[in-house]
Every structure is written in C-alpha cells, then in structure tokens.
Short mmCIF file of C-alpha atoms in Angstrom, two decimals:
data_model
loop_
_atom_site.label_atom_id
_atom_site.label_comp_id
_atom_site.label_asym_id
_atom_site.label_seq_id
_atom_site.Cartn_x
_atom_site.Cartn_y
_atom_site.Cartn_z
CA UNK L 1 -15.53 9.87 -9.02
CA UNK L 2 -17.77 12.73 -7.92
CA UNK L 3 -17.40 14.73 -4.62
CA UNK L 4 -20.19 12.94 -2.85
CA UNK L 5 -18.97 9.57 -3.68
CA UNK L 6 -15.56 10.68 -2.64
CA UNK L 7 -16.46 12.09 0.76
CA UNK L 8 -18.51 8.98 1.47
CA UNK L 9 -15.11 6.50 0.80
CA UNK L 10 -12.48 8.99 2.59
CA UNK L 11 -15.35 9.43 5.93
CA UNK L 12 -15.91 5.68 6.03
CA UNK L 13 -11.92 4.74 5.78
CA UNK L 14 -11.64 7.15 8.94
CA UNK L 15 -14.06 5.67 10.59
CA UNK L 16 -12.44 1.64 9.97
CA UNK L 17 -9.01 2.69 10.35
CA UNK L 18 -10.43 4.40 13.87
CA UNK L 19 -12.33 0.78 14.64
CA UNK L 20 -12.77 -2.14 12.44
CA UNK L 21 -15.24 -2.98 9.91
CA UNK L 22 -17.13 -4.85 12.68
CA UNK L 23 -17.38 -1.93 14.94
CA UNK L 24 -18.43 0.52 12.46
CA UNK L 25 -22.56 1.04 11.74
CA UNK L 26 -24.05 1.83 8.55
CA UNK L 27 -25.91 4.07 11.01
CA UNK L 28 -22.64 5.89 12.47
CA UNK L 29 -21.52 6.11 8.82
CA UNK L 30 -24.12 7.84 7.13
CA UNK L 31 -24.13 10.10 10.40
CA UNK L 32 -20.62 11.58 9.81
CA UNK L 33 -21.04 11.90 6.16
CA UNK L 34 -23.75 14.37 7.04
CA UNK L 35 -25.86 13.30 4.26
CA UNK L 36 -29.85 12.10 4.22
CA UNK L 37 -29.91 7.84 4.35
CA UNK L 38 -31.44 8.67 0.78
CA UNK L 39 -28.63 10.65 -0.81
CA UNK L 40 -26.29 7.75 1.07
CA UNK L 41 -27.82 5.13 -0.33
CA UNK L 42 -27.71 6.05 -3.77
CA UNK L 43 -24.26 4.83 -3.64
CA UNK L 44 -23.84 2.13 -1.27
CA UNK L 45 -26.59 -0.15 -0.39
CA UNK L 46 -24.86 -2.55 1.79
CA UNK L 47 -21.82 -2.15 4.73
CA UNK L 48 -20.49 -4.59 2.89
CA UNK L 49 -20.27 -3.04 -1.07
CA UNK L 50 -18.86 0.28 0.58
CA UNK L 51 -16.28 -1.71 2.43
CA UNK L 52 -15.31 -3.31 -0.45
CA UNK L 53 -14.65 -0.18 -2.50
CA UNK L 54 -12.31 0.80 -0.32
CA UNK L 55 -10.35 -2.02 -0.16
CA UNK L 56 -10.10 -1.92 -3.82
CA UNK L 57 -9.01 1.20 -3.44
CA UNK L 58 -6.26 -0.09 -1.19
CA UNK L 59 -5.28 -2.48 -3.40
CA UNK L 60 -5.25 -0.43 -6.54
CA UNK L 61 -2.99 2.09 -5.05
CA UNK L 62 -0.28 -0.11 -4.13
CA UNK L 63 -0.22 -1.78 -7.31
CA UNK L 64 2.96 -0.28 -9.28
CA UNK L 65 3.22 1.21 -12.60
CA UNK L 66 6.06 -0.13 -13.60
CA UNK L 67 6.31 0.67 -16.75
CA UNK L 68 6.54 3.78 -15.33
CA UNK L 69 9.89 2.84 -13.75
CA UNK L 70 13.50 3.12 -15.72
CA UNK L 71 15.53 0.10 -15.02
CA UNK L 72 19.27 0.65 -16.02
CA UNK L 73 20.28 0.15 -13.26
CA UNK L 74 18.99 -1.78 -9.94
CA UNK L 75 19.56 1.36 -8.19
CA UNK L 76 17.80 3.62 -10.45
CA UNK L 77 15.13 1.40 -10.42
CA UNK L 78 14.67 1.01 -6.42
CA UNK L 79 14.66 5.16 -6.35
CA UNK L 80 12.24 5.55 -8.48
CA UNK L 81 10.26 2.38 -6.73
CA UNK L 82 10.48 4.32 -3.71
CA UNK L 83 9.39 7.62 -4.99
CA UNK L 84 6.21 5.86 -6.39
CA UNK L 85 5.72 4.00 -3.06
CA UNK L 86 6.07 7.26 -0.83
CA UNK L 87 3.34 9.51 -3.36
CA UNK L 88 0.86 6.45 -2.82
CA UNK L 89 1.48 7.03 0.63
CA UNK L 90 1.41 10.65 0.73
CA UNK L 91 -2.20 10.01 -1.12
CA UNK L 92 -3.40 8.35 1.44
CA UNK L 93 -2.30 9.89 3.97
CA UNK L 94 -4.24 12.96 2.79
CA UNK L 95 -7.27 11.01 2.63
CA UNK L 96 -7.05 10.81 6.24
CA UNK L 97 -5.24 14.32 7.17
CA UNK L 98 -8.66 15.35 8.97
CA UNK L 99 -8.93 12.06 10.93
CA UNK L 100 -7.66 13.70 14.08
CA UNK L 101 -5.78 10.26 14.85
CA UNK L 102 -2.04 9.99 14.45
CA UNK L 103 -0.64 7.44 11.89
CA UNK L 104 0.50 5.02 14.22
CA UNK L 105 -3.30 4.39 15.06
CA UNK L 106 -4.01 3.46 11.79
CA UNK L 107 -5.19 -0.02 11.15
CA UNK L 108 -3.95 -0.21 6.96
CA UNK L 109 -3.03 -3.63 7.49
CA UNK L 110 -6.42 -4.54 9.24
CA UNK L 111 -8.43 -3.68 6.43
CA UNK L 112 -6.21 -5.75 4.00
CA UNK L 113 -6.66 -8.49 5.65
CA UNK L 114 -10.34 -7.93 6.64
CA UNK L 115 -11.10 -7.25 2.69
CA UNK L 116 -9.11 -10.95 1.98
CA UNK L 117 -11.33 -12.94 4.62
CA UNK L 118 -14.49 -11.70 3.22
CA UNK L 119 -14.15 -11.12 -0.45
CA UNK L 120 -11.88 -13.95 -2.17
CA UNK L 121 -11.02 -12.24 -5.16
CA UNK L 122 -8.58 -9.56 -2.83
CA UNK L 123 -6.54 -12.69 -2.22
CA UNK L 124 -5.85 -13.94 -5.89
CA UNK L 125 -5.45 -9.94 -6.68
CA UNK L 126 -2.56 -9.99 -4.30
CA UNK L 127 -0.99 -13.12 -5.09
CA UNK L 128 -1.08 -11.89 -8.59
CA UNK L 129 0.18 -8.47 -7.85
CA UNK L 130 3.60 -10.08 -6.15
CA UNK L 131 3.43 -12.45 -8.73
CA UNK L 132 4.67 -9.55 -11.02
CA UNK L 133 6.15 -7.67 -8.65
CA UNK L 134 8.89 -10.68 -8.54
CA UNK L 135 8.94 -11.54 -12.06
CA UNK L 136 9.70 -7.31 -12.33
CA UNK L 137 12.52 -7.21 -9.51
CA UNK L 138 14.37 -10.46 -11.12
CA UNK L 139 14.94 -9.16 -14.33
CA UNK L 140 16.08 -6.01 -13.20
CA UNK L 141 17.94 -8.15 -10.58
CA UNK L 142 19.49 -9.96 -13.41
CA UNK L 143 20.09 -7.35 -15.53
CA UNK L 144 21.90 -5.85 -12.68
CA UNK L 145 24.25 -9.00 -12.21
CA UNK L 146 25.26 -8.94 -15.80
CA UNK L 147 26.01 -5.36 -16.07
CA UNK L 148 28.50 -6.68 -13.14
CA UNK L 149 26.16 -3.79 -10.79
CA UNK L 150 26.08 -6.69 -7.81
CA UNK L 151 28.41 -9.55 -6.64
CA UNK L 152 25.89 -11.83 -4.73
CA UNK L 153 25.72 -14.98 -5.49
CA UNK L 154 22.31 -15.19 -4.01
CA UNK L 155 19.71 -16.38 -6.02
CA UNK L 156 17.36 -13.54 -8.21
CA UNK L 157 14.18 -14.34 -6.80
CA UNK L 158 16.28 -14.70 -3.33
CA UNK L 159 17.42 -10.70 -3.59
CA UNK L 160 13.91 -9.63 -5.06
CA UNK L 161 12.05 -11.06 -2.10
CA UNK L 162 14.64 -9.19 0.16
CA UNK L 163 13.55 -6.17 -1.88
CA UNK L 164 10.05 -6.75 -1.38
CA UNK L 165 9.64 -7.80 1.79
CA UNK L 166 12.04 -5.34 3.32
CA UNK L 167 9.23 -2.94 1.52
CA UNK L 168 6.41 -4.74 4.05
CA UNK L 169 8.80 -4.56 7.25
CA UNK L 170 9.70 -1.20 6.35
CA UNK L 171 5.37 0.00 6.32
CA UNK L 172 4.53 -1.59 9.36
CA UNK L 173 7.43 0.16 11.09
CA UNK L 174 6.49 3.49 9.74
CA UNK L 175 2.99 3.27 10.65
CA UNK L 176 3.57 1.98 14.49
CA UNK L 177 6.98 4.42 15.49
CA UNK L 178 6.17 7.56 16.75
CA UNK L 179 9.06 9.72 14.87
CA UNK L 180 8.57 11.92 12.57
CA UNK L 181 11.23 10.75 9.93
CA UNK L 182 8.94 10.08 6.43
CA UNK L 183 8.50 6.50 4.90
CA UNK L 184 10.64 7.70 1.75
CA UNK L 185 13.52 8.06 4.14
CA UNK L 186 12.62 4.76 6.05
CA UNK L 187 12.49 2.77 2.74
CA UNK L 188 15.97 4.52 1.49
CA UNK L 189 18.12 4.03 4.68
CA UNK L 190 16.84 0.22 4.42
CA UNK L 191 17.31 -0.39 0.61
CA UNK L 192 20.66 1.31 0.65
CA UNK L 193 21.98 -0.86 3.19
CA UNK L 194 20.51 -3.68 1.13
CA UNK L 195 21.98 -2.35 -2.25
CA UNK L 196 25.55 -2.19 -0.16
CA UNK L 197 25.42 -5.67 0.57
CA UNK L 198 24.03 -6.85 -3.09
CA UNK L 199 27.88 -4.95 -4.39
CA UNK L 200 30.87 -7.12 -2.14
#
C-alpha cells in the first residue's frame, strides 16, 4: 500500500470512529486528507468502496494466524493468542494515535456491524472466521484434556466458546473503561481465571 492510499484509510477511520459512516461526507473526507478531489479520487470513487476497505481491513486484522501459535499446551496456546490479539490492537491503535479522541470514544464495533448490514460477504467472512476459530480452540481444548491439563467435564466446543467470547466481553470493556490498564492485561486476568477453573 502506498503512503497516499494509506493516509486516505487511517484519516477516513478517524473520521467514522469520531461519527458514523452516515455522518461522514465524501466532502469532509477528502477535506482532512488535504489532497485535490482528483488525487482522492484516484483511489476511491465511491463513500461506499472506501468504507469498505476499511472494514476489510478490520476484519483481516483480527483474523488469527494460527499456525503461528504453539499448542502444547492450552495455556501456551492462550498466551501466545493473547500476545497476537494485543499487537493487532496496538496496530490499530496507532492508526488512530493522532485522532485526538480517547479510546473509549471509539466506535470499532459500529463499523463491524455497519460493514455486515451493507456488504453481505463481511457476514459469511465472520461466520467463517469463528467457524475456525472453534474448530482451532477444540482441538487444543482436547488435546489439553488428554494430556490430563484440565478436569472439566464441560463440553470442548462449551470451553472454546468461553474462550472466545470472554475475548468479545473482554474488547468492549477495554474500549468503554476509562483506566489505563492495557487489553493484554485485561484479556490475561480474565483467561487466567478461566484456565483456573478449566484445572479442579
């Protein structure tokens, strides 16, 4: 991606995560970019086509590598799960460093769901996205059980939706409380407690 291009995306995610895609102008857009409605327009055409890069973008960062991830244990596995989770947040965060706005402001959600209303195919790419993010968690959840790791007798799937949802609770929490504790340590006090449980 070249500088331009990249400026354009991180100015217009300020702006929506300041409003909403229905408050924001093409107008107001091209305005804070600072560049001529020519030089804009020779990468988005449309609102809507630069709205939808971004939620791509969204999407593609909190997809998980992993293969990336070790897995001998369910514990190394959520540490390392959390460490990938917190540098995709860190990322973004950056993106919006210059915003002005504090987190809390931030409407991350909003545009999720915004980019699922209008463009279908961000729906089936998150349905497929927890599709293997469960299929990931239950082996390792399974693995764990044999290996004699944890005593639940709840179900795989049960425990990895724990895992995963606890991962949801956990970002909205982050992004709406005004302390200054990171999401990494968020995420860890939460899956520790979690992990304790999994074990008696």
């Amino acid at each position: 991606m070249n500088d331009t291009k990249e400026h354009i995306l991180k100015t217009s995610l300020i702006l929506f995560l300041q409003k909403s895609y229905r408050d924001v102008t093409m107008n107001e857009i091209v305005e804070k970019t600072g560049l001529s409605k020519g030089a804009f327009y020779h990468y988005f055409s449309s609102k809507e086509e630069l709205f939808k890069e971004i939620a791509n973008m969204f999407f593609s960062m909190g997809a998980v590598d992993y293969f990336s991830l070790k897995s001998d244990t369910l514990k190394e596995f959520y540490l390392q799960y959390i460490d990938f989770l917190n540098n995709s947040m860190i990322a973004l965060n950056k993106m919006v460093s210059d915003s002005g706005s504090r987190k809390g402001s931030f409407n991350f959600f909003l545009i999720m769901f915004e980019a699922v209303s209008r463009f279908p195919e961000f729906l089936k790419m998150e349905l497929e996205f927890h599709k293997k993010d469960i299929n990931v968690w239950k082996k390792v959840i399974s693995n764990a059980r044999k290996k004699g790791e944890i005593k639940s007798e709840s179900p795989d799937e049960g425990i990895a939706n724990l895992f995963l949802y606890c991962t949801d609770g956990v970002f909205i929490r982050f992004i709406n409380d005004d302390k200054q504790k990171s999401y990494k340590k968020y995420l860890l006090s939460a899956f520790n407690n979690l992990y304790k449980n999994l074990k008696t």
